[in-house]
XYZ file of C-alpha atoms in Angstrom:
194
model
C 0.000 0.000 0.000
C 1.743 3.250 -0.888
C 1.022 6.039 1.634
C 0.412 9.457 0.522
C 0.771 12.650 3.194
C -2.881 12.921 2.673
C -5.639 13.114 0.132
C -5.595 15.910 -2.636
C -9.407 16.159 -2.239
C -10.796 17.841 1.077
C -13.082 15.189 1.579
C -11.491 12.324 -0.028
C -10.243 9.339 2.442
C -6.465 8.445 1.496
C -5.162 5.184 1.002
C -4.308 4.219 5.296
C -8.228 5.414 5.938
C -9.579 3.277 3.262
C -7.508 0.424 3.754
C -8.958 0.104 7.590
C -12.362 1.270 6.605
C -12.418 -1.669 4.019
C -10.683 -3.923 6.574
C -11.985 -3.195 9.307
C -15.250 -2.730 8.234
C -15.630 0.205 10.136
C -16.309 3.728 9.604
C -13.817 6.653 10.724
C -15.821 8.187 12.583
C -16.408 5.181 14.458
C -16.904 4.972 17.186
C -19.076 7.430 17.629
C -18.784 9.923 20.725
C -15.214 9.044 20.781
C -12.182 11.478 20.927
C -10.151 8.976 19.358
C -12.021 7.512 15.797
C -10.827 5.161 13.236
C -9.452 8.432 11.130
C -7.621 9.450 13.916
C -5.752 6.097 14.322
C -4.725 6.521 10.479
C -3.730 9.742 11.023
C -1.283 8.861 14.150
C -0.199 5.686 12.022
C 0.901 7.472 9.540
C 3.009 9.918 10.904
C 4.925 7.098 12.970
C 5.654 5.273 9.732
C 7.290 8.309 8.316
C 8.981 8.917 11.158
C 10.742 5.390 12.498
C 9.749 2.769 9.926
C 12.380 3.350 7.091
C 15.396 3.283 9.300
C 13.855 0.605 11.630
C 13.753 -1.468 8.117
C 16.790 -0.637 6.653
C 18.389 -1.512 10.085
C 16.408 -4.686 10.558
C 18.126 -5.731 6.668
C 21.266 -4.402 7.943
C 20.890 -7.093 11.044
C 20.237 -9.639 8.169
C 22.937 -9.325 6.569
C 25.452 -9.893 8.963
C 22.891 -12.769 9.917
C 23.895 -14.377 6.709
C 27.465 -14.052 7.898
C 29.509 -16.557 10.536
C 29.002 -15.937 13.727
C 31.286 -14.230 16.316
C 32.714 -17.287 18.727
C 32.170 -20.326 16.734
C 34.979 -21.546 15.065
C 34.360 -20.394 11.608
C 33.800 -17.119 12.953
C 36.414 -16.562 14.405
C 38.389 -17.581 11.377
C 36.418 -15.644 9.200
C 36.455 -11.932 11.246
C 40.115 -12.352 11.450
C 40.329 -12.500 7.674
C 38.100 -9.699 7.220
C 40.214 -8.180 9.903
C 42.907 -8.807 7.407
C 41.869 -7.850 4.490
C 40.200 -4.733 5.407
C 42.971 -3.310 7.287
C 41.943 -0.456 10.274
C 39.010 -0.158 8.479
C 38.231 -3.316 9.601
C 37.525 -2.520 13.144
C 34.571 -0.423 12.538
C 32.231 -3.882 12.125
C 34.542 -6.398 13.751
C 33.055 -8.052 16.797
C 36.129 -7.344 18.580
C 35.787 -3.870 18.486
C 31.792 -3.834 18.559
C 31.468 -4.737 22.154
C 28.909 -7.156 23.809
C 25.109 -6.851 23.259
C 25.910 -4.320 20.440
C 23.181 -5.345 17.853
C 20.770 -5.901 21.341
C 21.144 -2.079 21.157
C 20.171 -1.473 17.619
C 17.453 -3.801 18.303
C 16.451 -1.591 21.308
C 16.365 1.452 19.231
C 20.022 2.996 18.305
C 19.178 3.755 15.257
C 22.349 4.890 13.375
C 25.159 2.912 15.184
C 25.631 -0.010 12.865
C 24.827 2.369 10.105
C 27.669 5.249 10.908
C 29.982 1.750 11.526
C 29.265 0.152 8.293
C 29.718 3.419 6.262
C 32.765 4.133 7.669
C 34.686 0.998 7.339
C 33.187 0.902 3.555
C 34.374 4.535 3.002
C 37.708 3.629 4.938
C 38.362 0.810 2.705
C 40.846 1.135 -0.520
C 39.514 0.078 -3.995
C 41.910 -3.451 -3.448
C 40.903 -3.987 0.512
C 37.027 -3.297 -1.102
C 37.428 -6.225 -3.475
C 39.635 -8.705 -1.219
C 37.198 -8.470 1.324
C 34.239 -8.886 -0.791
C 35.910 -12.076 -1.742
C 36.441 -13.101 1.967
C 32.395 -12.236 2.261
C 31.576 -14.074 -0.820
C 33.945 -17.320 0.301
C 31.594 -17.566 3.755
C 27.915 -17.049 1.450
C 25.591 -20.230 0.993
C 25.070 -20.667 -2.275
C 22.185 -23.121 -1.668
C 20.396 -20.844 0.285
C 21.005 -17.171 -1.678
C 22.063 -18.288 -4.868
C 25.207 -16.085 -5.128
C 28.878 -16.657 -3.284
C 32.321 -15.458 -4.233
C 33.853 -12.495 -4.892
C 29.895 -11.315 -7.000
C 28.463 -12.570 -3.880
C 30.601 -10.604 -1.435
C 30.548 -7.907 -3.940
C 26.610 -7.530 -3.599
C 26.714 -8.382 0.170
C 29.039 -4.939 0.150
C 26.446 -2.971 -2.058
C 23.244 -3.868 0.088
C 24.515 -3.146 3.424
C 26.152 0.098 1.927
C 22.707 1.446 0.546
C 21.175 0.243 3.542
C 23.575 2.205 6.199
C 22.883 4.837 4.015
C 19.036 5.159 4.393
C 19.343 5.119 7.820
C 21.915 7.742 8.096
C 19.316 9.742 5.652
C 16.386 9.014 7.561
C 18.031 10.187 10.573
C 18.095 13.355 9.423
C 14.349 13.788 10.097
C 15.566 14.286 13.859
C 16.749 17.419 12.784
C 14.467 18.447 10.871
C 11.432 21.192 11.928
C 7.937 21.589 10.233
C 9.271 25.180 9.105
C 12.464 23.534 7.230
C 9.567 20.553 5.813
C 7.307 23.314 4.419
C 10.364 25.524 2.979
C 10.922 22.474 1.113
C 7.691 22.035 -0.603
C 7.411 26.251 -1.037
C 11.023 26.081 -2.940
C 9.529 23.145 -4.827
C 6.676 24.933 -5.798
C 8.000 28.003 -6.926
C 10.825 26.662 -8.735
């Protein structure tokens, strides 16, 4: 369902009402005598999906992918963190367990939004074009094939990509913060005069 900031027509129901009216099955202005109706609750669900769900996704994906990656204190792990560790030089210790300390993706979990994100982007920006590609193939060499269709270097290479773009919509979407409803309407004023 694509959300829109709200209907172009005065008395026209956007998508979130209709979706819960049709639903539901109820009416927004149900129920009746209420200071909190069905319209309302679109209203309030809307705003808290602009605000927190983009970088809540793109950090859940970020979680994902180092999911699909071995896991710190196993054997393999171990092995495998130390190569990156490797590889990737200093730049290396901005994602290496090591360096992460304990209950660090508990946090993220918990609502810090950008610290995996800031971490990721800098040991990607840190990285030269040859530690980029040597630890894409270290990625790629740990990837099940079986289960994502892709390993080696292309696999490591597109592990890389994904949790790049994804650090970097949280690190946009964090900018909201920031942001006031004076500096939101500027925006759509330069837009419309331009």
């Amino acid at each position: 369902m694509n959300r829109r900031i709200g209907s172009e027509q005065p008395d026209e129901h956007d998508e979130l009402e209709q979706h819960l009216t049709q639903k539901l099955n109820v009416p927004l202005a149900w129920p009746e005598d209420s200071g909190l109706t069905v319209s309302h609750v679109a209203k309030i669900a809307a705003a808290a999906t602009c605000d927190t769900a983009y970088s809540q996704a793109a950090n859940g994906h970020l979680i994902d992918l180092f999911a699909a990656l071995p896991l710190p204190g196993t054997t393999e792990g171990r092995n495998f963190w130390e190569r990156i560790r490797d590889t990737g030089g200093s730049a290396a210790w901005n994602v290496h367990p090591g360096n992460m300390g304990q209950g660090y993706f508990d946090r993220i979990h918990d609502g810090n939004e950008g610290g995996i994100a800031s971490r990721v982007l800098s040991f990607l920006e840190e990285l030269t074009p040859s530690q980029r590609t040597a630890v894409a193939e270290v990625i790629g060499s740990v990837l099940d094939n079986g289960t994502l269709g892709v390993s080696g270097r292309y696999g490591g290479e597109l592990w890389l990509r994904d949790a790049e773009m994804s650090a970097w919509r949280v690190a946009l979407a964090s900018r909201r913060e920031f942001e006031t409803a004076q500096d939101r309407e500027r925006f759509f004023e330069a837009w419309r005069r331009a």
